[in-house]
PDB file of C-alpha atoms in Angstrom:
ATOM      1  CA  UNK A   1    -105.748  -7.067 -25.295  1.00 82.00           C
ATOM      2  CA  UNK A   2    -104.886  -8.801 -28.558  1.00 91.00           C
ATOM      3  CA  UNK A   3    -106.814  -8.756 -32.042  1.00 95.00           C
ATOM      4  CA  UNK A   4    -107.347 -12.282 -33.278  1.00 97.00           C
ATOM      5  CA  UNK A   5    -106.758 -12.625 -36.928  1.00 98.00           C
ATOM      6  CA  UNK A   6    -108.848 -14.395 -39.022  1.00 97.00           C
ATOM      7  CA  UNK A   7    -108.830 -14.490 -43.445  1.00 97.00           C
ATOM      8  CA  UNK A   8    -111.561 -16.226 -45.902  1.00 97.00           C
ATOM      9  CA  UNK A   9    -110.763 -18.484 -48.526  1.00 97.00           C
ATOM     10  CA  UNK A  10    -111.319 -16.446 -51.232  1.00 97.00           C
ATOM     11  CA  UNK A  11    -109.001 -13.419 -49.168  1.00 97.00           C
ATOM     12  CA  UNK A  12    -105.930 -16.086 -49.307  1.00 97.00           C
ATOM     13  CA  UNK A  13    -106.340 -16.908 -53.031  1.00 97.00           C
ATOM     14  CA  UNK A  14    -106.364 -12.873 -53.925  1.00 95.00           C
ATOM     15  CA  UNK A  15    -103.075 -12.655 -51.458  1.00 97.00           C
ATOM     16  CA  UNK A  16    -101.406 -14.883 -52.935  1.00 96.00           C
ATOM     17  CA  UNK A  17    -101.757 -13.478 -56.497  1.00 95.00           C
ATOM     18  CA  UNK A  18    -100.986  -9.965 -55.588  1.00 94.00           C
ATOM     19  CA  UNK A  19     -97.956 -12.028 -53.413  1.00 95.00           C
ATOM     20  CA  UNK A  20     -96.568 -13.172 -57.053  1.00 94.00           C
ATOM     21  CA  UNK A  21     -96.158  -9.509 -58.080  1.00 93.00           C
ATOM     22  CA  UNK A  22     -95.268  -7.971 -54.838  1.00 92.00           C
ATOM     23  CA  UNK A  23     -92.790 -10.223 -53.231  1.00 94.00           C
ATOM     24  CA  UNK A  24     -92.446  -8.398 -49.850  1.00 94.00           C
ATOM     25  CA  UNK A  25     -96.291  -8.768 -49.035  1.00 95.00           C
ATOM     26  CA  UNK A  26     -96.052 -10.925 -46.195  1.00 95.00           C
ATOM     27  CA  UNK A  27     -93.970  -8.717 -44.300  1.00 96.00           C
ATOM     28  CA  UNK A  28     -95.909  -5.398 -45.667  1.00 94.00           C
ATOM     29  CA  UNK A  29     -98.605  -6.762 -44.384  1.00 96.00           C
ATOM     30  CA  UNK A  30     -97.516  -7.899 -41.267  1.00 96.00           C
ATOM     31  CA  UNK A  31     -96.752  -3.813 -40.326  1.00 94.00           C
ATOM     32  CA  UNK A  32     -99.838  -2.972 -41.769  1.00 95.00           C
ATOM     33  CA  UNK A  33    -101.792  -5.372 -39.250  1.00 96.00           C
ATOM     34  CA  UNK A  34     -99.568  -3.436 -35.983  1.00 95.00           C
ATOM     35  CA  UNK A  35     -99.407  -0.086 -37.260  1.00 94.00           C
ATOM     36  CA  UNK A  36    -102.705   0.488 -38.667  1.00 94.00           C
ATOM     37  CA  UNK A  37    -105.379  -2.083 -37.346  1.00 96.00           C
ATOM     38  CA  UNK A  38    -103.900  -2.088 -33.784  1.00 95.00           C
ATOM     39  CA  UNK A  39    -103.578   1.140 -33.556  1.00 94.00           C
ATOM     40  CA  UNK A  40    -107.068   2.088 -34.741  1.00 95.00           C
ATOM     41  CA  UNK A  41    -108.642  -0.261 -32.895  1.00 95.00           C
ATOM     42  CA  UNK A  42    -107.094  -1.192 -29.641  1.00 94.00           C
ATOM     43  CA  UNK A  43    -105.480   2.238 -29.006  1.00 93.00           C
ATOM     44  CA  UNK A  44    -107.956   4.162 -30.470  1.00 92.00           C
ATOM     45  CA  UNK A  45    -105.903   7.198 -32.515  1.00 94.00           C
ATOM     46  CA  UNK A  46    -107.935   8.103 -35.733  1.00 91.00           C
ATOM     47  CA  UNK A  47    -105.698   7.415 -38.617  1.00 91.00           C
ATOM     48  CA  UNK A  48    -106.451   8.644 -42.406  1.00 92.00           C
ATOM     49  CA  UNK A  49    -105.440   5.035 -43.497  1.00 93.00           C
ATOM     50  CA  UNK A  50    -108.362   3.529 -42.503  1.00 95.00           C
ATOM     51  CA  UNK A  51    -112.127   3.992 -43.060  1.00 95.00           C
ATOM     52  CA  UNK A  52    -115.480   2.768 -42.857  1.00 95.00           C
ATOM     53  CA  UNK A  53    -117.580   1.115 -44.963  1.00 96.00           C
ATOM     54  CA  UNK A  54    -120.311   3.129 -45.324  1.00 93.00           C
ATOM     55  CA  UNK A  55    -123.468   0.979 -45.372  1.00 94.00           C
ATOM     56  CA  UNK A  56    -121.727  -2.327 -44.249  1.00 94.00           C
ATOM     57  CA  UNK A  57    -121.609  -1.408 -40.241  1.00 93.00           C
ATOM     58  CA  UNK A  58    -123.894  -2.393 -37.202  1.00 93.00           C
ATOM     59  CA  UNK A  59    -123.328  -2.588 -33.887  1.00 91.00           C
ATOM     60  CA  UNK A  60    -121.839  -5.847 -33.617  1.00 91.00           C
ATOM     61  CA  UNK A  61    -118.986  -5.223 -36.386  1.00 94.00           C
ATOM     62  CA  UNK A  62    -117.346  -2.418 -38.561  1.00 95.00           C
ATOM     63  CA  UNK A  63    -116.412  -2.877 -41.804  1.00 96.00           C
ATOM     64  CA  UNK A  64    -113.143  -1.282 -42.720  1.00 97.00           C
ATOM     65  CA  UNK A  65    -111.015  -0.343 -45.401  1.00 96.00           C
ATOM     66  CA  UNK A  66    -107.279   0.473 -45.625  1.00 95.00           C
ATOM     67  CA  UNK A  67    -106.419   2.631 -47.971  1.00 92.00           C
ATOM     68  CA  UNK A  68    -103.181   3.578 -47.065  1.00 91.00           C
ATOM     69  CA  UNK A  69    -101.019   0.375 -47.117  1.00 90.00           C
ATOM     70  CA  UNK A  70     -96.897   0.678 -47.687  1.00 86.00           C
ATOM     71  CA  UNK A  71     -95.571  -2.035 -50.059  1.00 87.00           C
ATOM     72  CA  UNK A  72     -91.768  -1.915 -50.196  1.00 87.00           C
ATOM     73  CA  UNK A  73     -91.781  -3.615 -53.445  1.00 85.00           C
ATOM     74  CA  UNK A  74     -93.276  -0.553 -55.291  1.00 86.00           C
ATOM     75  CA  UNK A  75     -90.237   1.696 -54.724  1.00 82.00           C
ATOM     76  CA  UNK A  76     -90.707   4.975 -53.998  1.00 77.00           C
ATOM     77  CA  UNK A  77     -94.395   4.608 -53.349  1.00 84.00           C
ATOM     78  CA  UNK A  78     -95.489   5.166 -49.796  1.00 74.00           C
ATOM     79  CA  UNK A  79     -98.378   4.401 -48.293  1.00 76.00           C
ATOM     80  CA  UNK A  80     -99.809   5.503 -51.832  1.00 78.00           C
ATOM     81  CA  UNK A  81     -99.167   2.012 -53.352  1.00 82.00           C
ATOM     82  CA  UNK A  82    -103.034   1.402 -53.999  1.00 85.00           C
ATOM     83  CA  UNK A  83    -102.845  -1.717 -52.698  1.00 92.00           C
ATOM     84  CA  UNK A  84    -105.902  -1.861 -50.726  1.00 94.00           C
ATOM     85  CA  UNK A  85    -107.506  -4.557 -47.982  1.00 96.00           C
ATOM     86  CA  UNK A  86    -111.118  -4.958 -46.547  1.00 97.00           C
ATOM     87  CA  UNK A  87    -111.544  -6.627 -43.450  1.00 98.00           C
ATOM     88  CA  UNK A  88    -114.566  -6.497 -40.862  1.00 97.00           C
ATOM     89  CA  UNK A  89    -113.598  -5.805 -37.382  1.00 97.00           C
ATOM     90  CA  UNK A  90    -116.357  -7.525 -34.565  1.00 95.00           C
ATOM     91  CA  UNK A  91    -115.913  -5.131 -31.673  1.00 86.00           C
ATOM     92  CA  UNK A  92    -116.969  -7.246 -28.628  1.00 87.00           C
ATOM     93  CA  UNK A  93    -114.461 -10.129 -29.256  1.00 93.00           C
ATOM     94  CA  UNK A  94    -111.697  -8.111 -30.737  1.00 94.00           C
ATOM     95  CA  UNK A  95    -111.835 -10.540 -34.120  1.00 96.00           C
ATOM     96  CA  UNK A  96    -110.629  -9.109 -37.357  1.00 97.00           C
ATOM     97  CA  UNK A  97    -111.642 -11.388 -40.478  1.00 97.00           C
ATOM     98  CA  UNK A  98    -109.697 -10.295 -43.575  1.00 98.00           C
ATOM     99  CA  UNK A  99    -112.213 -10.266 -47.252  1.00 97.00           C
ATOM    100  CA  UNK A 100    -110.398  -9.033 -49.925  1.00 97.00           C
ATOM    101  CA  UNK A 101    -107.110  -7.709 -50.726  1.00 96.00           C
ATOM    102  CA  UNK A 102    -106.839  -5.654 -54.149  1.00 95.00           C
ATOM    103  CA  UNK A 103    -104.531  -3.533 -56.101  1.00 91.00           C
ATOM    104  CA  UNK A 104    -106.543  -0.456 -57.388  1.00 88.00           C
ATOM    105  CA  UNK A 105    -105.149   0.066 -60.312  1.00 83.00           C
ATOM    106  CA  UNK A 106    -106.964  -3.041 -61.652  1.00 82.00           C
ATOM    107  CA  UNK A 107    -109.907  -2.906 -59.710  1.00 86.00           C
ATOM    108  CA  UNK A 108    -111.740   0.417 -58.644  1.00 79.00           C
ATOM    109  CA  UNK A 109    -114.136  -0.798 -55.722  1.00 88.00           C
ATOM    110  CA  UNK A 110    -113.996  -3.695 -53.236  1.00 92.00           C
ATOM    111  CA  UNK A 111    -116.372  -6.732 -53.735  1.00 94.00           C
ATOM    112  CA  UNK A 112    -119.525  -5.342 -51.994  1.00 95.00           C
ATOM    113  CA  UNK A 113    -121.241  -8.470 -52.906  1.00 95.00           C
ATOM    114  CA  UNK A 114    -118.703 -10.887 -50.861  1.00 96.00           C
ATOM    115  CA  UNK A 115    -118.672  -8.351 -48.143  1.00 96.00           C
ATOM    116  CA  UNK A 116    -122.533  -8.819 -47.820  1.00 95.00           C
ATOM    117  CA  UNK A 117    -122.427 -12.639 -48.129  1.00 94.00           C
ATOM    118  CA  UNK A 118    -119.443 -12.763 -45.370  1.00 95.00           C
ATOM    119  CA  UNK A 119    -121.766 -10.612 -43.206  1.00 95.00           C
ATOM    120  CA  UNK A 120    -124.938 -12.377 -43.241  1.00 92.00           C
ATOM    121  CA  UNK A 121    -123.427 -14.962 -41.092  1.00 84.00           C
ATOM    122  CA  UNK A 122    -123.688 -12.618 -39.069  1.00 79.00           C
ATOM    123  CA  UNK A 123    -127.313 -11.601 -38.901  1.00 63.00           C
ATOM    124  CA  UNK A 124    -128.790 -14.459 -38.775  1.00 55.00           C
TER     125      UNK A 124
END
């Protein structure tokens, strides 16, 4: 079983500014995608680094966010960089779409409003 990766438009432009600052993104996030999303969800073992989004789940999808994301740009850091990425996982096909990728320190909440408008595509 494999996880098919998708991103929005709007997820690609906020990569690739965060990219700009944080120059080994690619590959952070790369590890982030096998250690954290595959493991979740196609082995199953609860992991603190991820976590629903209350509100923003039905039975068709899960909306997730990771809070716990290594960046080995920020030195020293961890998986406390604050770096943090929202993506909605659709359980029957195994589909993750990536919707917004933010650093916390200049932004306190992800974009409820673009999570809603990815997700009624889905409800209707």
């Amino acid at each position: 079983m494999t996880i098919q990766y998708n991103t929005l438009p709007v997820f690609d432009k906020d990569f690739k500014k965060l990219k700009k600052k944080y120059n080994t993104l690619d590959k952070d996030f790369e590890i982030m995608k096998r250690s954290v999303i595959e493991v979740y969800h196609l082995k199953n073992i609860p992991t603190p680094a991820v976590v629903k989004i209350e509100g923003f789940c039905s039975d068709k999808y899960d909306s997730m966010k990771v809070r716990k994301f290594s960046c080995m740009a920020m030195k020293g850091k961890g998986s406390a960089s604050g770096i943090r990425v929202i993506y909605v996982f659709e359980e029957g096909s195994y589909k993750v779409t990536f919707v917004e990728i933010y650093y916390k320190g200049n932004k306190e909440n992800e974009d409820r409003e673009r999570l809603r408008e990815f997700l009624s595509s889905f409800d209707s």
